[in-house]
């Protein structure tokens, strides 16, 4: 296949990556821990875990999963954690034990959590105590038999640990009461695991590494099967892409996006493969704490989404953050707004480098060269060993410059959806192209621009929301007769969820309806605008809702 | 216009080897339609109505089982059942807007267990012929973007598939009926799983 985009590759970026380099993420871990042993790997709340310490802790965690919990290769282990030091320990522990990671958004409601755990068939979970009450409500309906709980400060030095755990629990009251009989404490797991042997599981590229959940058009999330081969490929692709700007073992990257999201996850692992220090931000919405962490650490790279960069720029205290060492700012997940890109360049001196991908492509497939001087407004060019094509409705390539569906091929493209062969068949063409659902065009130098979205979803700050799921929750309320959800432009989040509701119970208030939604929908899926109508929703003569007419 | 000829019921052998009956809907089908709706998955209902519908309203049901002769038509596909028959698929068209004699809108629904048998293709071909006979010039339909099977079927039967400005969740499919375009295939040939329908419904 002709790859016109190669002319745009900066010197030093190869056209192809060598995916033979690592057979699994376990080997990526081993390589980094050997090469960078005494360098800081992860930094959270001022405490550093070196590559060597991470190696030891994750080994103990893995041994416990194998020998004490008696989990088997391929078993699914859920991680319901924010960006704390426990996350990488558990992540690498699960992977090197030969099991599959199921990332769970800690803010999930019981309804969402139950679906994901059951669908994945997870038999164990690592959960931050703050969210244990959610698990408690649904655990009986799932196959989860092993629960590891952790408190926020568990991997901090003794005094800081006690203080942090006390403040979280007693002062901020962030831990609702919970009861999970048989749950084991994270620290006990590490202690017990240190005394156990670890069976070295010979993982191959075909072994499953993650079931990464993504919204489904039918209203339920589906698990994207990402193999070790997929993940290793994307880690190498992204690392190769960044190589013109980064030096092994010398960088510090800020990760304010949650690691349960694939963009932060793979980004983090790519920096990890280059021996960077990874500064974890548990809650970027706590802007004072976030900025404090930025002031305390000299950082050279950051990854984020438009909403976050904007929030930083809008905070006056951001002016006090030293950006002199910053070499790379990567944006993904959602479209970057021109005004944000412009303000960022002015303030930071380096442009926002926009990348593009899907959970189904592990995720990065297309990106701007990191050497650009100005934000381009395009999503960029395909990464090494990645092909992109613009196809028409019959899966035939369109003429250069014509709009069609952006389709992808490459070693990072998923194995399929977990237990959903039909959904899998739908997203691949006969030639093995992954349909992205995004409409766009390619110019003669291989640069790709998105023009429209084909898929039926709303993107809120980089998170996908399917109207179907929101409508399902709305109509669960007995006071609702009909409901339609649409995306409307929003300055902060790109798009926001607007709902139009016809009441059965005329006394139903917006507050009641939102309270109902809150029980069943994570924050980003929550309706921002509620409109009540007294007449039936607009329909075609045959009875189909005309969603576009809900916009007026 | 003189009333169109009656549609004579016919037996069809499907790709899965099962024999079914294809016939025009009758007023006495109302109870079976309600039951068939209840057996549908949430996803199928969503494809048909583009909303989460818990039940078909009485008014909609009433309208659906009494198509206006010469302007509307509805087919059902039935199999014998312990209590008489079960409806396993249905298809219909109505004028796009009240009084519109040029364009009609169609919908098709096939029960989950009966997908991939060629029923949808058969139904759509039947709708095309009947609508042409009723004098319509164009047939159109609205299909959820996720409903790839229906979109594939529409393309095979020479429908044009277009995006709908302002709504990425649906696509519009349409094709000309007159002068007779490419003949609508009749055989049950390749089948498509499918989609949408049951009865037209106006909520409330």
XYZ file of C-alpha atoms in Angstrom:
756
model
C 0.000 0.000 0.000
C 1.216 3.493 -0.907
C 1.864 5.550 2.236
C 1.984 9.186 1.173
C 2.274 10.288 4.799
C 5.810 8.953 5.229
C 7.197 12.208 3.754
C 6.022 13.957 6.889
C 7.862 11.684 9.326
C 10.562 13.630 11.172
C 14.130 12.285 10.985
C 14.575 9.404 13.386
C 10.990 8.156 13.204
C 10.935 4.796 11.421
C 8.297 3.840 8.868
C 7.862 0.525 10.612
C 8.313 -0.554 14.195
C 9.761 -3.898 15.156
C 6.945 -5.592 17.016
C 9.208 -8.552 17.689
C 11.006 -6.430 20.255
C 8.723 -7.518 23.089
C 6.393 -10.511 23.168
C 4.244 -8.996 25.912
C 3.839 -6.045 28.261
C 5.580 -8.212 30.834
C 8.746 -7.908 28.753
C 8.287 -4.152 28.468
C 8.139 -4.035 32.257
C 11.193 -6.256 32.623
C 13.173 -4.205 30.131
C 12.386 -0.860 31.774
C 12.989 -2.198 35.280
C 16.377 -3.542 34.210
C 17.459 -0.449 32.269
C 16.161 2.210 34.629
C 16.132 0.357 37.972
C 16.943 3.226 40.302
C 15.189 5.971 38.408
C 11.772 7.163 39.580
C 8.984 5.343 37.748
C 5.816 6.731 39.329
C 5.310 9.783 41.496
C 2.110 10.388 43.402
C 1.496 12.983 46.093
C 5.233 13.606 46.433
C 6.116 9.942 46.922
C 8.216 8.150 44.353
C 8.210 4.496 43.394
C 11.392 3.567 41.522
C 11.439 1.089 38.664
C 13.062 -1.416 41.011
C 10.427 -0.913 43.713
C 7.666 -1.251 41.142
C 9.234 -4.467 39.908
C 9.300 -5.897 43.442
C 5.816 -4.782 44.430
C 4.176 -5.959 41.210
C 5.999 -9.288 41.507
C 4.578 -9.776 44.994
C 1.126 -8.769 43.807
C 1.314 -11.215 40.899
C 2.522 -14.045 43.126
C -0.390 -13.456 45.496
C -2.899 -13.593 42.645
C -1.426 -16.897 41.475
C -0.630 -18.670 44.726
C -3.034 -17.287 47.316
C -6.045 -16.211 45.258
C -5.492 -19.219 42.982
C -6.414 -17.290 39.876
C -5.494 -18.780 36.521
C -3.965 -17.470 33.360
C -6.604 -15.549 31.403
C -8.806 -14.830 34.424
C -10.178 -11.290 34.457
C -9.163 -8.962 37.274
C -10.922 -5.598 37.550
C -9.063 -2.469 38.649
C -11.332 0.179 40.119
C -8.718 2.747 41.021
C -7.896 6.373 40.358
C -4.333 7.454 39.511
C -2.539 6.318 42.675
C 0.670 4.307 43.094
C -1.474 1.235 43.658
C -2.600 1.395 40.043
C 0.721 0.524 38.343
C 1.491 -2.084 41.021
C -1.827 -3.822 40.464
C -1.690 -3.333 36.685
C 1.708 -4.959 36.232
C 0.884 -7.505 38.929
C -2.146 -8.726 37.000
C -0.314 -8.720 33.666
C 2.783 -10.563 34.827
C 0.609 -13.140 36.565
C -0.836 -13.872 33.108
C -4.276 -12.454 33.827
C -6.397 -9.908 32.012
C -6.931 -6.351 33.249
C -10.458 -4.956 33.221
C -10.259 -1.225 33.854
C -13.256 0.182 35.690
C -14.179 3.826 36.076
C -14.271 4.272 39.881
C -17.164 6.701 39.563
C -19.407 4.141 37.937
C -22.869 3.728 39.393
C -23.931 0.272 40.611
C -25.864 -0.346 37.374
C -22.829 0.383 35.210
C -20.432 -1.532 37.448
C -22.594 -4.620 37.560
C -22.878 -4.736 33.797
C -19.159 -4.411 33.271
C -18.084 -6.944 35.905
C -20.658 -9.488 34.767
C -19.966 -9.013 31.088
C -16.221 -9.421 31.607
C -16.732 -12.351 33.962
C -14.248 -10.765 36.349
C -13.485 -13.013 39.327
C -11.340 -10.554 41.280
C -11.250 -6.807 41.779
C -8.915 -4.238 43.283
C -10.960 -1.322 44.579
C -10.195 1.925 46.372
C -12.097 1.957 49.658
C -13.858 5.162 48.640
C -15.794 3.159 46.036
C -16.228 -0.128 47.911
C -19.837 0.738 48.756
C -20.704 0.693 45.045
C -19.169 -2.755 44.682
C -20.988 -3.965 47.784
C -24.347 -3.264 46.142
C -23.713 -5.436 43.093
C -21.073 -7.997 43.964
C -23.622 -10.781 44.512
C -24.840 -10.413 40.938
C -21.310 -10.859 39.569
C -18.720 -13.633 39.531
C -16.304 -11.630 41.668
C -15.004 -13.802 44.519
C -11.778 -12.054 45.476
C -11.770 -8.448 46.606
C -8.664 -6.435 47.382
C -9.366 -3.072 48.972
C -6.951 -0.233 49.333
C -6.896 3.151 51.021
C -5.658 6.212 49.185
C -2.377 6.488 51.101
C -1.479 2.798 51.195
C 1.787 3.069 49.288
C 2.986 6.278 50.913
C 5.673 6.277 53.648
C 4.268 5.333 57.109
C 3.510 8.754 58.581
C 2.164 10.197 55.362
C 0.116 7.062 54.832
C -1.617 7.292 58.199
C -2.211 10.987 57.770
C -3.576 10.654 54.229
C -5.857 7.765 55.116
C -7.097 9.639 58.169
C -7.816 12.816 56.240
C -9.610 11.004 53.418
C -11.776 9.051 55.826
C -12.342 11.258 58.848
C -11.858 14.815 57.626
C -13.055 14.793 54.038
C -15.505 11.960 54.719
C -14.797 10.467 51.303
C -15.332 6.854 52.332
C -18.992 5.863 52.641
C -19.499 2.861 54.948
C -19.059 -0.501 53.250
C -18.977 -4.158 54.099
C -17.384 -6.791 51.874
C -16.856 -10.030 53.810
C -13.549 -11.687 52.925
C -11.993 -8.598 51.374
C -8.214 -8.447 51.703
C -6.159 -5.354 52.322
C -3.767 -4.267 49.557
C -0.824 -4.033 51.951
C -1.500 -7.530 53.265
C -1.501 -8.790 49.695
C 1.964 -7.338 49.115
C 3.295 -8.753 52.370
C 1.869 -12.201 51.724
C 2.899 -12.119 48.058
C 6.551 -11.425 48.913
C 6.725 -14.854 50.534
C 5.268 -16.584 47.467
C 6.896 -17.826 44.301
C 5.843 -16.365 40.971
C 5.238 -18.764 38.114
C 6.725 -17.250 35.017
C 3.857 -17.358 32.524
C 5.188 -17.531 28.947
C 2.944 -14.838 27.454
C 2.759 -14.312 23.724
C 1.474 -11.498 21.581
C -1.827 -13.338 21.241
C -2.546 -13.439 24.966
C -5.262 -11.069 26.057
C -3.982 -8.151 28.150
C -7.040 -5.922 28.562
C -10.777 -5.960 28.261
C -11.168 -2.251 27.787
C -14.806 -1.173 27.916
C -16.268 1.306 25.514
C -19.805 2.545 25.022
C -22.062 0.395 22.902
C -24.669 1.622 20.492
C -27.220 -0.618 22.112
C -26.795 1.216 25.382
C -24.471 -1.199 27.120
C -20.692 -1.009 27.205
C -18.765 -3.708 25.353
C -15.308 -5.058 26.102
C -12.603 -4.345 23.544
C -10.143 -7.248 23.499
C -6.638 -5.809 23.434
C -3.906 -8.433 23.306
C -0.367 -8.072 24.580
C 0.611 -7.763 20.915
C -1.813 -4.866 20.390
C -0.559 -3.038 23.451
C 3.130 -3.649 22.805
C 2.649 -2.416 19.239
C 0.991 0.807 20.313
C 3.497 1.414 23.097
C 6.337 1.038 20.564
C 4.531 3.117 17.943
C 3.866 5.986 20.322
C 7.374 5.777 21.801
C 8.889 5.874 18.303
C 6.647 8.798 17.411
C 7.777 10.795 20.438
C 11.439 9.887 20.070
C 12.505 13.124 18.313
C 11.564 15.071 21.443
C 12.429 12.717 24.272
C 15.557 11.230 25.810
C 15.412 7.829 27.516
C 15.580 7.995 31.291
C 15.451 11.785 31.433
C 11.830 12.782 31.083
C 9.027 13.489 33.502
C 5.488 13.229 32.141
C 2.339 14.479 33.830
C -0.631 12.098 33.575
C -3.716 13.921 34.803
C -6.116 11.728 32.826
C -7.394 8.587 34.505
C -5.390 5.485 33.657
C -8.569 3.448 33.286
C -9.014 5.406 30.031
C -7.010 3.813 27.227
C -5.475 7.083 26.028
C -3.818 7.772 29.390
C -2.970 4.095 29.817
C -1.061 3.604 26.580
C 0.470 7.080 26.800
C 1.721 6.238 30.259
C 3.103 2.865 29.158
C 4.944 4.497 26.252
C 6.685 6.903 28.598
C 7.311 3.966 30.915
C 9.097 2.123 28.118
C 11.410 5.126 27.814
C 12.253 5.236 31.497
C 10.377 8.447 32.238
C 9.142 9.512 35.651
C 5.359 9.452 35.535
C 3.636 12.034 37.691
C 0.188 10.709 38.564
C -2.590 13.175 39.258
C -5.470 11.484 41.058
C -7.989 14.245 40.601
C -7.256 17.045 38.116
C -10.531 18.716 39.004
C -8.950 19.632 42.303
C -7.090 22.379 40.466
C -5.184 23.757 43.501
C -3.766 20.305 44.308
C -3.057 19.662 40.628
C -1.164 22.934 40.211
C 0.703 22.318 43.457
C 1.947 19.002 42.088
C 3.018 20.756 38.875
C 4.920 23.391 40.859
C 6.745 20.738 42.879
C 7.954 18.687 39.939
C 10.034 19.706 36.967
C 8.153 18.136 34.082
C 8.978 17.817 30.401
C 5.774 16.384 28.945
C 2.058 16.296 29.634
C -0.895 14.505 28.110
C -4.442 15.807 28.353
C -7.717 16.560 26.646
C -8.993 19.899 25.394
C -11.244 20.368 28.421
C -8.326 19.957 30.800
C -5.928 22.248 28.944
C -8.651 24.829 28.884
C -9.343 24.492 32.604
C -5.631 24.943 33.316
C -5.419 28.054 31.144
C -8.512 29.461 32.826
C -6.984 29.142 36.301
C -5.013 32.288 37.242
C -2.545 30.316 39.397
C -1.471 28.352 36.326
C 0.676 31.415 35.579
C 2.944 30.370 38.478
C 3.672 26.944 37.006
C 7.125 26.679 35.434
C 6.785 25.427 31.873
C 10.346 26.097 30.766
C 11.280 22.434 30.584
C 8.166 21.367 28.744
C 9.004 19.702 25.433
C 5.806 17.933 24.529
C 2.091 18.463 25.170
C -0.135 15.778 23.722
C -3.890 16.154 23.284
C -6.306 13.378 22.441
C -9.715 12.002 23.218
C -11.665 14.865 21.720
C -11.213 17.641 19.178
C -8.970 20.473 20.288
C -10.552 23.889 19.979
C -8.662 26.513 18.041
C -8.786 29.046 20.869
C -7.400 26.548 23.374
C -4.596 25.522 21.013
C -3.696 29.156 20.440
C -3.702 30.121 24.121
C -1.712 27.020 25.035
C 1.039 27.750 22.522
C 1.233 31.317 23.751
C 1.498 30.307 27.390
C 3.560 27.121 27.099
C 5.734 27.826 24.091
C 5.099 24.379 22.665
C 2.065 23.507 20.563
C -0.604 20.980 21.438
C 0.208 17.878 19.442
C -3.067 16.255 18.601
C -3.437 12.529 18.216
C -6.341 10.346 17.231
C -7.496 6.846 17.898
C -10.124 4.619 19.407
C -10.211 2.149 22.237
C -10.381 -0.390 19.404
C -6.922 0.714 18.213
C -5.244 0.644 21.622
C -5.755 3.682 20.990
C -3.321 5.814 18.972
C -3.419 5.370 15.191
C -2.969 8.856 13.784
C -1.066 11.819 15.196
C 0.631 15.049 14.300
C 4.439 14.867 14.170
C 5.785 15.960 17.562
C 8.083 18.401 15.770
C 5.268 20.678 14.584
C 5.564 24.290 15.626
C 1.880 25.158 15.527
C -1.294 23.239 16.233
C -2.447 21.995 12.844
C -6.191 21.525 13.206
C -5.749 18.099 11.651
C -5.546 14.802 13.432
C -2.254 14.126 11.657
C -0.788 11.166 9.810
C -0.782 7.421 10.516
C 1.808 6.192 13.030
C 4.591 3.769 12.007
C 3.261 0.372 10.868
C -0.237 1.837 10.625
C -2.370 2.230 7.531
C -5.278 4.602 7.134
C -7.752 4.741 4.274
C -10.811 6.818 3.503
C -13.508 4.430 2.337
C -16.964 4.967 0.872
C -20.165 3.190 1.851
C -19.161 0.192 -0.252
C -15.760 -0.035 1.455
C -14.006 1.282 -1.669
C -11.326 4.003 -1.343
C -12.603 7.468 -2.249
C -10.617 9.860 -4.436
C -7.947 11.947 -2.749
C -9.484 14.858 -0.882
C -12.961 13.319 -0.863
C -14.845 12.676 2.361
C -15.396 9.119 3.504
C -15.106 6.982 6.596
C -11.666 6.898 8.193
C -10.576 3.240 8.418
C -7.509 1.786 10.097
C -5.239 -1.218 9.896
C -2.238 -2.055 12.009
C -0.818 -4.279 14.738
C -2.542 -2.169 17.406
C -6.049 -2.892 16.115
C -8.082 -4.970 18.566
C -8.892 -8.655 18.388
C -12.629 -7.944 18.568
C -15.333 -7.327 21.125
C -15.509 -9.730 24.047
C -18.233 -12.315 23.389
C -19.788 -10.180 20.669
C -18.826 -11.696 17.313
C -21.631 -9.886 15.512
C -20.602 -6.465 16.787
C -17.046 -7.345 15.844
C -18.054 -8.297 12.315
C -19.833 -4.969 11.950
C -16.778 -2.811 12.637
C -14.417 -4.596 10.255
C -14.572 -4.511 6.455
C -13.941 -7.649 4.428
C -10.333 -6.488 3.971
C -9.785 -6.182 7.695
C -10.100 -2.411 7.978
C -11.415 -1.134 11.284
C -14.226 1.326 10.657
C -13.783 4.278 12.987
C -17.212 5.806 12.505
C -15.528 9.147 11.879
C -15.848 10.864 8.533
C -12.843 12.658 7.149
C -10.497 13.260 4.249
C -6.820 12.818 3.436
C -4.648 15.241 1.476
C -1.847 14.357 -0.932
C 0.721 14.319 1.883
C -1.334 11.899 3.941
C -2.654 14.388 6.495
C -6.076 13.482 7.763
C -8.806 15.824 8.881
C -12.070 14.850 10.554
C -15.139 16.452 9.033
C -17.983 14.738 10.804
C -18.923 11.862 12.960
C -20.927 8.964 11.630
C -21.396 7.113 14.859
C -24.386 7.742 17.001
C -22.693 9.158 20.024
C -21.971 12.274 21.985
C -18.388 12.979 23.039
C -18.133 14.715 26.413
C -14.557 15.700 27.292
C -13.258 12.715 25.381
C -15.703 10.229 26.856
C -18.279 8.598 24.628
C -21.913 8.843 25.577
C -24.540 6.958 23.636
C -27.951 8.688 23.483
C -29.531 5.262 23.711
C -28.157 4.594 27.190
C -29.220 7.973 28.541
C -32.706 7.524 27.067
C -32.914 4.067 28.576
C -32.198 5.461 32.029
C -34.656 8.333 31.576
C -37.488 6.044 30.531
C -36.813 3.798 33.540
C -38.355 6.607 35.584
C -42.086 5.953 36.006
C -42.871 9.635 35.489
C -41.367 9.682 31.990
C -43.413 8.912 28.899
C -40.874 9.626 26.186
C -37.322 10.853 26.122
C -34.690 11.747 23.554
C -31.029 12.578 24.172
C -28.839 14.618 21.854
C -25.402 16.211 21.920
C -25.213 19.987 21.925
C -22.065 22.063 21.544
C -20.508 23.001 24.853
C -17.683 25.420 25.399
C -16.004 23.423 28.119
C -16.562 19.810 27.229
C -16.884 20.009 23.439
C -20.320 18.471 23.568
C -22.831 18.107 26.358
C -25.849 15.855 26.794
C -29.219 17.523 26.314
C -32.408 15.601 26.972
C -35.934 16.303 25.821
C -38.572 14.668 27.987
C -42.322 14.215 27.768
C -43.752 13.563 31.208
C -46.334 11.003 32.171
C -46.431 12.532 35.629
C -46.876 16.291 35.205
C -45.438 16.873 38.688
C -42.021 15.425 37.774
C -39.325 18.046 38.310
C -35.924 18.480 36.712
C -34.271 17.933 40.099
C -36.062 14.601 40.602
C -35.181 13.451 37.128
C -31.520 14.387 37.544
C -31.408 12.639 40.916
C -32.722 9.530 39.183
C -30.098 9.842 36.442
C -27.360 10.276 39.013
C -28.193 6.881 40.472
C -27.634 5.214 37.121
C -25.198 7.307 35.120
C -21.578 8.310 35.709
C -20.949 12.057 35.819
C -19.889 12.541 32.209
C -23.077 10.887 30.937
C -25.327 13.144 33.015
C -27.711 15.439 31.127
C -26.512 19.034 31.263
C -29.713 20.488 29.820
C -33.228 19.173 30.499
C -36.143 20.333 28.409
C -39.697 19.260 29.229
C -42.223 19.209 26.412
C -45.960 18.842 26.660
C -46.519 17.557 23.117
C -45.286 14.130 21.937
C -41.746 14.007 20.585
C -41.552 14.578 16.825
C -41.861 11.357 14.859
C -42.034 10.237 11.284
C -45.408 9.043 10.102
C -44.342 5.465 10.679
C -43.412 6.205 14.268
C -39.679 6.800 14.422
C -38.327 9.583 16.591
C -36.775 12.423 14.623
C -33.866 13.212 16.847
C -32.629 16.070 14.682
C -35.876 17.885 15.314
C -35.194 17.743 19.039
C -32.497 20.310 18.431
C -34.914 23.080 17.576
C -58.398 5.145 -7.865
C -59.909 1.731 -7.745
C -59.016 -0.408 -4.771
C -55.847 -2.428 -5.268
C -56.133 -6.172 -5.551
C -55.965 -8.221 -2.410
C -52.627 -9.726 -1.515
C -52.930 -13.497 -1.620
C -51.229 -15.215 1.325
C -48.253 -17.348 0.343
C -46.043 -19.952 1.929
C -42.334 -19.404 1.834
C -39.483 -21.725 2.660
C -36.697 -19.792 4.346
C -32.971 -20.316 4.195
C -33.104 -22.096 7.532
C -35.529 -24.607 6.055
C -38.533 -23.323 8.024
C -41.806 -22.686 6.295
C -43.629 -19.461 7.070
C -46.679 -17.619 5.802
C -46.454 -14.148 4.278
C -49.739 -12.278 4.201
C -51.395 -8.891 4.612
C -52.046 -7.776 8.157
C -55.579 -8.248 9.494
C -57.525 -6.539 12.262
C -57.506 -9.770 14.209
C -53.683 -9.620 14.400
C -53.729 -6.912 17.074
C -53.209 -9.241 20.031
C -50.428 -11.127 18.238
C -48.695 -7.864 17.337
C -48.664 -6.893 21.004
C -47.143 -10.244 21.928
C -44.574 -10.075 19.162
C -43.572 -6.621 20.387
C -43.132 -7.969 23.886
C -40.815 -10.707 22.663
C -38.536 -8.227 20.899
C -35.240 -7.222 22.486
C -34.693 -3.661 23.651
C -32.289 -3.229 20.764
C -34.844 -4.265 18.154
C -37.447 -1.962 19.610
C -34.960 0.851 19.523
C -34.172 0.154 15.873
C -37.838 0.300 15.014
C -38.980 3.270 17.065
C -35.668 4.993 17.772
C -36.647 5.267 21.363
C -37.101 2.981 24.324
C -40.680 1.955 23.948
C -42.270 -0.190 26.584
C -45.592 -0.809 24.893
C -47.484 0.013 21.742
C -50.248 2.502 22.351
C -53.810 1.455 21.565
C -54.185 4.170 18.978
C -51.058 3.107 17.162
C -52.117 -0.510 17.247
C -55.541 0.368 15.945
C -54.051 2.321 13.050
C -51.480 -0.340 12.318
C -53.823 -3.263 11.816
C -56.137 -1.213 9.569
C -53.962 0.162 6.797
C -55.728 2.619 4.553
C -56.265 0.722 1.257
C -54.255 2.079 -1.630
C -52.172 4.349 0.636
C -50.727 2.062 3.274
C -49.871 -1.576 3.507
C -48.587 -3.960 6.120
C -47.274 -7.507 5.807
C -46.867 -10.025 8.559
C -44.892 -13.256 8.531
C -46.443 -15.949 10.712
C -45.726 -19.423 11.952
C -48.150 -21.870 13.541
C -48.185 -21.752 17.339
C -50.014 -23.535 20.142
C -52.513 -20.698 20.459
C -52.928 -20.180 16.704
C -50.063 -18.225 15.167
C -46.996 -16.247 16.131
C -45.895 -13.209 14.176
C -42.154 -13.401 13.547
C -41.743 -10.431 11.236
C -43.702 -7.457 9.978
C -43.233 -4.701 7.449
C -45.243 -1.708 6.420
C -45.287 1.524 4.542
C -47.348 4.665 5.017
C -47.417 8.056 3.308
C -44.422 10.083 4.460
C -46.767 12.864 5.454
C -50.550 12.744 5.627
C -51.817 13.368 2.102
C -48.446 12.822 0.429
C -49.049 10.705 -2.663
C -45.454 10.765 -3.927
C -43.371 9.400 -1.092
C -43.911 6.639 1.397
C -41.906 5.579 4.425
C -41.231 1.961 5.308
C -40.239 -0.045 8.360
C -39.358 -3.692 8.841
C -38.966 -5.740 11.979
C -37.780 -9.321 12.244
C -37.761 -11.222 15.529
C -34.234 -11.980 16.767
C -34.479 -15.729 16.203
C -35.524 -15.240 12.608
C -32.690 -13.073 11.407
C -30.376 -14.273 8.712
C -33.155 -16.252 7.065
C -33.901 -13.884 4.189
C -37.197 -12.657 5.612
C -36.217 -9.000 5.595
C -35.179 -9.047 1.968
C -38.377 -10.761 1.018
C -40.445 -8.240 2.957
C -38.654 -5.232 1.536
C -39.064 -6.537 -2.014
C -42.780 -7.066 -1.372
C -43.130 -3.564 0.047
C -41.437 -2.086 -3.020
C -43.800 -3.787 -5.455
C -46.884 -2.953 -3.472
C -45.908 0.700 -3.008
C -45.215 1.052 -6.725
C -48.655 -0.331 -7.435
C -50.118 2.214 -5.006
C -48.602 4.903 -7.197
C -45.825 6.123 -4.939
C -42.768 7.526 -6.719
C -40.276 7.194 -3.902
C -39.816 4.976 -0.900
C -37.751 6.138 2.048
C -36.800 4.869 5.440
C -34.872 5.904 8.513
C -32.307 3.485 9.830
C -30.169 3.784 12.952
C -26.511 4.185 12.067
C -25.689 1.081 14.075
C -28.087 -1.088 12.094
C -25.573 -2.317 9.544
C -27.686 -5.272 8.450
C -30.572 -3.069 7.391
C -28.230 -0.643 5.672
C -26.628 -3.498 3.752
C -29.985 -4.836 2.697
C -31.171 -1.407 1.558
C -28.043 -0.979 -0.574
C -28.533 -4.374 -2.159
C -32.046 -3.398 -3.126
C -30.734 -0.220 -4.763
C -31.598 2.260 -2.047
C -29.386 5.308 -1.723
C -28.037 5.764 1.799
C -27.524 9.334 2.976
C -26.494 11.002 6.206
C -29.089 13.127 7.948
C -27.861 16.648 8.651
C -28.030 17.389 12.332
C -28.323 13.783 13.447
C -25.475 11.310 13.294
C -27.583 8.601 14.878
C -29.660 7.843 11.801
C -29.290 7.485 8.070
C -31.943 8.018 5.436
C -32.369 5.392 2.747
C -34.426 6.073 -0.354
C -35.079 4.828 -3.854
C -37.264 5.674 -6.805
C -40.245 3.436 -7.578
C -41.438 4.928 -10.862
C -40.821 4.726 -13.621
C -39.976 1.180 -12.692
C -36.373 1.301 -11.595
C -34.215 -1.752 -11.360
C -36.583 -4.583 -10.645
C -36.845 -5.347 -7.005
C -35.491 -8.825 -6.506
C -38.081 -11.204 -5.271
C -36.274 -14.342 -4.363
C -35.231 -14.710 -0.808
C -31.619 -15.123 -1.993
C -29.082 -13.650 0.345
C -30.541 -12.624 3.465
C -29.915 -10.068 5.884
C -30.579 -9.930 9.433
C -32.387 -7.112 10.264
C -34.326 -4.725 11.743
C -36.853 -2.508 12.213
C -40.444 -2.855 12.671
C -43.705 -3.692 13.705
C -46.519 -1.447 13.645
C -46.458 2.180 13.186
C -46.896 3.871 16.399
C -47.767 7.287 17.418
C -47.210 7.516 21.025
C -50.093 8.571 23.106
